[in-house]
Amino acid sequence: MNTETLSPEMLHKMDAYWRAANYISVGQIYLYENPLLKEPLKLSHIKPLVVGHWGTVPGQNFIYVHLNRVIKKYDLNMFYVAGPGHGGAALVGNVYLEGTWSEVYPNVTQDEAGMKELFKQFSFPGGISSHVAPTTPGSIHEGGELGYSLSHAFGAAFDNPDLIVACIIGDGEAETGPLATAWQSNKFLDPITDGAVLPILHLNGYKISNPTVLARIEHEELEQFLRGCGWTPYFVEGDEPKKMHQLMAATMEKVIEDIRQIQSNARDQNDTTRRRWPMIVLRSPKGWTGPKFVDGLQIEGTFRSHQVPLVVDPEHPDHVKLLESWMKSYKAEELFDQHGRLIPELAELAPKGERRMGANPHANGGILLHDLRMPDFHDHAVNVPSPGAVSGQDTLVLGKFLRDVAKLNQDKRNFRVFGPDETLSNLLGAVFEVTDRQWDAREVKNDEFLAPAGRVLDSMLSEHQCEGWLEGYLLTGRHGLFNSYEAFIRIVDSMFSQHAKWLKVTLELPWRRKISSLNYLLASHVWQQDHNGFTHQDPGFLDHVINKKADIVRVYLPPDANCLLSVFDHCLRSRDYVNVVVAGKHALPQWLTMDAAVVHCTEGIGIWQWASNDQGSEPDVVMACCGDTPTLEILAAVSILREHLPDLKIRVINVVDLMKLQSASEHPHGLSETDYDSLFTKDKHIIFGFHGYPWLVHRLTYRRTNHNLHVRGYKEEGTITTAFDMRVQNDLDRFHLVQDVVDRLPQIGAKGAYLKQMVQDKLIVHKHYIDKHGQDLPEVRNWKWKDLSSNEADLRSLHADSGDQAATHE
């Protein structure tokens, strides 16, 4: 490569721009007043609490100025993902220098007053965080929690053929599991239909107080590792600025030309050979250009420069001069005019308009978001002649609906299905009738549904990658869903949390446009993992999700396929939410017609009158259910109770929208106190069959008037057994539920005692039967709901006649 790529004039300007970015970055970390150092620096000019990360900042500033140059030279559509996002001062400073910050926040002007405001707000009460937060224009990735930058970058590049995502990866971040796996994402990038990702691995050698692995292994080992992951690494190494500028400039041009060549070969020559995409390894000192020594200790090039390299406070008054000397080393008087504006010859180095990385519309994806073309979900309705008359596999039905969504949006290329090799297992295989799995590695005989481009990304067995890809896809203005086994979605607990936090902040930023919701489909759930055993049984993601802001999270547990269709149509149309939908794939009774399902899902909760017999009177007991399996068992228990205790008044309530249980003062979907009491009564016993951990329902309802709530759900009992035995082990089966009712209602008397004995006997018979036959009792497997109204009337009439005869005899 030509190491004299930059003319002396351009070299001088780029170095000056870099110095300006470093100056602005240091000012943000430290200064409260005196932004241009027009007077001698005093302790009063410095923030009382100095917070920030310096170590990564100068390297990121160096990268940013060089990306600006190639954007202008090649007219690139590019934005910046900061993996070491804790170095927020770098991104904020560069977005300010290019003018975007002042356009988004007009109070932060391009002058001395604006610079003062920029400095003061950084990591300051009422200001902005020290990370690359949603408040930073041009950002889709905060980087506070490390590991996800490369996954986000690839998600952004999918279906954006003209886009290049520059992804800066810290060498500490590179040690995380998600990032270590994300190197393999290049096997899923189609050079024809997708954009490109340019990873820039920044080796500055240290984390908080430890060296980094990739910085300490031999050059040959590092290069072999990266090549083994399918990349062509180009190394930029050193600490002398002028040489580094020339080397970086030449390397930047080389990687852009490589990217263009790969794309040209694929798009113009139909060359589908998988190529090694280029990447850059930048090795530069941690805390580059900062204080070299403080109080006899080396700072630059060591872990000591990771955060605040120079403590400036009343206990260290002599450090004020050190800070002033450091800041003056950047020669701000050569960079800014007397009013604090970046001088024109340096301002010209930044791209213009939407070519500025801080103004790229892909980084504010709602600007580019278009509604999905949606099929009519009614077309996929299950015909339900009467409640429970037919059985169906809920996710199998949903798969055909998702197939039609994919088909209708193929030309727009704005919808994808993500999952860790579970799309077929979760019975969504109908999507493969219209699309393929995207796969750009080698294919062999007997592979199924693989193609260089496809709407499904499920060939990577990594929940982290699927989550990161989907988040990047959504944040850049597209739509999608993540289908997963329920137990293993817990792997991305923390990633979900970070996305929910991101959405929470964006709701407070008028300039951030709404994006499509993050939709989870959790199938192969806890009650359908009897064949896989204890390790696959965990409904705890629901507990985790509801901790987030009520404005963000929604949780749905549809009881059958028609409800699932209605719910998912709503979720795919929604914006700025995290929607969690739990649905089963095994054949279960179907309860509601499509028209009834739409009404029920719109309300989110309701009395199932056809299963209840308390019309015209107060119920003796409320039987509530949430989730497909609890609904089955509650209704089976109700059928036993109504058959044997026909005078018992039972109200059956089904919950689709879990957040309906919470108070309206806590969640926008929550029921008012009046509506809750109207449904559940103020004092009757509530037997509640719940899909997840029982205490979650108690948590959601703790403010309610009626505390006679008895929840049965998953209580960490499980093994490889039968489906019904899983419910028995957790006291969620119909027989335990009947016992619960009898125990709570002493007025039932002797009839209750006999009924309780009967169901206890059934449990013993059940245990013996499954141990011998390996399957559930026929009466369990073949059970169907029956309309008991006429039977109850006959029984009541019979009891009345018996009473009349007895009275006559007396």
PDB file of N, CA, C and O in Angstrom, residues 82-86 131 141-149 152 173 176 178 464 491-499 501:
ATOM      1  N   ALA A  82     -19.939   1.996  17.795  1.00  0.00           N
ATOM      2  CA  ALA A  82     -18.848   2.085  18.762  1.00  0.00           C
ATOM      3  C   ALA A  82     -18.965   0.959  19.777  1.00  0.00           C
ATOM      4  O   ALA A  82     -19.703   1.068  20.754  1.00  0.00           O
ATOM      5  N   GLY A  83     -18.232  -0.142  19.556  1.00  0.00           N
ATOM      6  CA  GLY A  83     -18.231  -1.227  20.527  1.00  0.00           C
ATOM      7  C   GLY A  83     -17.776  -0.777  21.898  1.00  0.00           C
ATOM      8  O   GLY A  83     -18.464  -1.012  22.891  1.00  0.00           O
ATOM      9  N   PRO A  84     -16.618  -0.074  21.988  1.00  0.00           N
ATOM     10  CA  PRO A  84     -16.236   0.510  23.279  1.00  0.00           C
ATOM     11  C   PRO A  84     -16.995   1.815  23.503  1.00  0.00           C
ATOM     12  O   PRO A  84     -16.432   2.908  23.556  1.00  0.00           O
ATOM     13  N   GLY A  85     -18.320   1.688  23.599  1.00  0.00           N
ATOM     14  CA  GLY A  85     -19.174   2.875  23.684  1.00  0.00           C
ATOM     15  C   GLY A  85     -19.041   3.640  24.973  1.00  0.00           C
ATOM     16  O   GLY A  85     -19.580   4.735  25.103  1.00  0.00           O
ATOM     17  N   HIS A  86     -18.308   3.070  25.959  1.00  0.00           N
ATOM     18  CA  HIS A  86     -18.067   3.836  27.175  1.00  0.00           C
ATOM     19  C   HIS A  86     -17.215   5.058  26.878  1.00  0.00           C
ATOM     20  O   HIS A  86     -17.181   5.989  27.673  1.00  0.00           O
ATOM     21  N   HIS A 131     -21.694   7.352  27.964  1.00  0.00           N
ATOM     22  CA  HIS A 131     -21.668   6.316  26.935  1.00  0.00           C
ATOM     23  C   HIS A 131     -22.297   6.834  25.644  1.00  0.00           C
ATOM     24  O   HIS A 131     -22.924   7.883  25.625  1.00  0.00           O
ATOM     25  N   HIS A 141     -26.091   1.828  19.041  1.00  0.00           N
ATOM     26  CA  HIS A 141     -25.441   0.884  19.957  1.00  0.00           C
ATOM     27  C   HIS A 141     -24.778   1.672  21.072  1.00  0.00           C
ATOM     28  O   HIS A 141     -23.907   2.497  20.824  1.00  0.00           O
ATOM     29  N   GLU A 142     -25.203   1.400  22.316  1.00  0.00           N
ATOM     30  CA  GLU A 142     -24.663   2.164  23.439  1.00  0.00           C
ATOM     31  C   GLU A 142     -23.281   1.692  23.847  1.00  0.00           C
ATOM     32  O   GLU A 142     -22.418   2.494  24.153  1.00  0.00           O
ATOM     33  N   GLY A 143     -23.071   0.417  23.886  1.00  0.00           N
ATOM     34  CA  GLY A 143     -21.747  -0.089  24.248  1.00  0.00           C
ATOM     35  C   GLY A 143     -21.453  -0.066  25.718  1.00  0.00           C
ATOM     36  O   GLY A 143     -20.329  -0.358  26.127  1.00  0.00           O
ATOM     37  N   GLY A 144     -22.432   0.271  26.552  1.00  0.00           N
ATOM     38  CA  GLY A 144     -22.196   0.207  27.986  1.00  0.00           C
ATOM     39  C   GLY A 144     -21.953  -1.217  28.434  1.00  0.00           C
ATOM     40  O   GLY A 144     -21.089  -1.498  29.252  1.00  0.00           O
ATOM     41  N   GLU A 145     -22.747  -2.133  27.889  1.00  0.00           N
ATOM     42  CA  GLU A 145     -22.536  -3.560  28.121  1.00  0.00           C
ATOM     43  C   GLU A 145     -21.861  -4.119  26.876  1.00  0.00           C
ATOM     44  O   GLU A 145     -22.401  -4.023  25.776  1.00  0.00           O
ATOM     45  N   LEU A 146     -20.708  -4.685  27.050  1.00  0.00           N
ATOM     46  CA  LEU A 146     -19.872  -5.035  25.903  1.00  0.00           C
ATOM     47  C   LEU A 146     -20.265  -6.369  25.278  1.00  0.00           C
ATOM     48  O   LEU A 146     -20.737  -7.271  25.952  1.00  0.00           O
ATOM     49  N   GLY A 147     -20.033  -6.479  23.974  1.00  0.00           N
ATOM     50  CA  GLY A 147     -20.166  -7.767  23.304  1.00  0.00           C
ATOM     51  C   GLY A 147     -21.052  -7.807  22.088  1.00  0.00           C
ATOM     52  O   GLY A 147     -21.023  -8.790  21.340  1.00  0.00           O
ATOM     53  N   TYR A 148     -21.838  -6.763  21.855  1.00  0.00           N
ATOM     54  CA  TYR A 148     -22.889  -6.884  20.850  1.00  0.00           C
ATOM     55  C   TYR A 148     -22.674  -6.017  19.615  1.00  0.00           C
ATOM     56  O   TYR A 148     -23.514  -5.997  18.717  1.00  0.00           O
ATOM     57  N   SER A 149     -21.572  -5.291  19.547  1.00  0.00           N
ATOM     58  CA  SER A 149     -21.408  -4.315  18.472  1.00  0.00           C
ATOM     59  C   SER A 149     -21.395  -4.970  17.097  1.00  0.00           C
ATOM     60  O   SER A 149     -22.059  -4.492  16.160  1.00  0.00           O
ATOM     61  N   HIS A 152     -24.847  -6.208  16.047  1.00  0.00           N
ATOM     62  CA  HIS A 152     -25.677  -5.075  15.645  1.00  0.00           C
ATOM     63  C   HIS A 152     -25.284  -4.568  14.261  1.00  0.00           C
ATOM     64  O   HIS A 152     -26.135  -4.207  13.445  1.00  0.00           O
ATOM     65  N   GLU A 173     -13.770  -5.912  24.676  1.00  0.00           N
ATOM     66  CA  GLU A 173     -15.042  -6.439  24.167  1.00  0.00           C
ATOM     67  C   GLU A 173     -14.833  -7.728  23.378  1.00  0.00           C
ATOM     68  O   GLU A 173     -15.670  -8.636  23.407  1.00  0.00           O
ATOM     69  N   THR A 176     -15.513 -11.152  24.982  1.00  0.00           N
ATOM     70  CA  THR A 176     -16.842 -11.607  25.388  1.00  0.00           C
ATOM     71  C   THR A 176     -17.328 -12.715  24.464  1.00  0.00           C
ATOM     72  O   THR A 176     -16.950 -12.786  23.284  1.00  0.00           O
ATOM     73  N   PRO A 178     -20.399 -13.255  23.059  1.00  0.00           N
ATOM     74  CA  PRO A 178     -21.134 -12.823  21.861  1.00  0.00           C
ATOM     75  C   PRO A 178     -20.226 -12.271  20.770  1.00  0.00           C
ATOM     76  O   PRO A 178     -20.414 -12.575  19.588  1.00  0.00           O
ATOM     77  N   HIS A 464     -27.327 -15.173  21.127  1.00  0.00           N
ATOM     78  CA  HIS A 464     -26.738 -13.827  21.136  1.00  0.00           C
ATOM     79  C   HIS A 464     -26.720 -13.220  19.736  1.00  0.00           C
ATOM     80  O   HIS A 464     -27.053 -12.042  19.559  1.00  0.00           O
ATOM     81  N   ILE A 491     -30.763 -16.864  27.700  1.00  0.00           N
ATOM     82  CA  ILE A 491     -29.387 -16.561  27.317  1.00  0.00           C
ATOM     83  C   ILE A 491     -29.237 -15.085  26.956  1.00  0.00           C
ATOM     84  O   ILE A 491     -28.171 -14.498  27.145  1.00  0.00           O
ATOM     85  N   VAL A 492     -30.311 -14.468  26.453  1.00  0.00           N
ATOM     86  CA  VAL A 492     -30.219 -13.063  26.033  1.00  0.00           C
ATOM     87  C   VAL A 492     -30.937 -12.134  27.010  1.00  0.00           C
ATOM     88  O   VAL A 492     -31.314 -11.020  26.647  1.00  0.00           O
ATOM     89  N   ASP A 493     -31.104 -12.578  28.244  1.00  0.00           N
ATOM     90  CA  ASP A 493     -31.732 -11.717  29.256  1.00  0.00           C
ATOM     91  C   ASP A 493     -31.146 -10.317  29.255  1.00  0.00           C
ATOM     92  O   ASP A 493     -31.858  -9.310  29.249  1.00  0.00           O
ATOM     93  N   SER A 494     -29.831 -10.245  29.296  1.00  0.00           N
ATOM     94  CA  SER A 494     -29.177  -8.950  29.427  1.00  0.00           C
ATOM     95  C   SER A 494     -29.287  -8.138  28.142  1.00  0.00           C
ATOM     96  O   SER A 494     -29.425  -6.908  28.190  1.00  0.00           O
ATOM     97  N   MET A 495     -29.239  -8.801  26.988  1.00  0.00           N
ATOM     98  CA  MET A 495     -29.397  -8.082  25.722  1.00  0.00           C
ATOM     99  C   MET A 495     -30.787  -7.478  25.624  1.00  0.00           C
ATOM    100  O   MET A 495     -30.957  -6.330  25.183  1.00  0.00           O
ATOM    101  N   PHE A 496     -31.801  -8.261  26.026  1.00  0.00           N
ATOM    102  CA  PHE A 496     -33.157  -7.704  26.064  1.00  0.00           C
ATOM    103  C   PHE A 496     -33.200  -6.463  26.956  1.00  0.00           C
ATOM    104  O   PHE A 496     -33.803  -5.448  26.603  1.00  0.00           O
ATOM    105  N   SER A 497     -32.568  -6.560  28.124  1.00  0.00           N
ATOM    106  CA  SER A 497     -32.582  -5.433  29.064  1.00  0.00           C
ATOM    107  C   SER A 497     -32.000  -4.180  28.423  1.00  0.00           C
ATOM    108  O   SER A 497     -32.549  -3.078  28.559  1.00  0.00           O
ATOM    109  N   GLN A 498     -30.884  -4.344  27.727  1.00  0.00           N
ATOM    110  CA  GLN A 498     -30.250  -3.184  27.113  1.00  0.00           C
ATOM    111  C   GLN A 498     -31.133  -2.579  26.028  1.00  0.00           C
ATOM    112  O   GLN A 498     -31.224  -1.357  25.882  1.00  0.00           O
ATOM    113  N   HIS A 499     -31.804  -3.427  25.247  1.00  0.00           N
ATOM    114  CA  HIS A 499     -32.692  -2.908  24.197  1.00  0.00           C
ATOM    115  C   HIS A 499     -33.887  -2.192  24.824  1.00  0.00           C
ATOM    116  O   HIS A 499     -34.309  -1.130  24.333  1.00  0.00           O
ATOM    117  N   LYS A 501     -33.952  -0.693  27.698  1.00  0.00           N
ATOM    118  CA  LYS A 501     -33.457   0.580  28.214  1.00  0.00           C
ATOM    119  C   LYS A 501     -33.296   1.586  27.073  1.00  0.00           C
ATOM    120  O   LYS A 501     -33.605   2.777  27.222  1.00  0.00           O
TER     121      LYS A 501
END
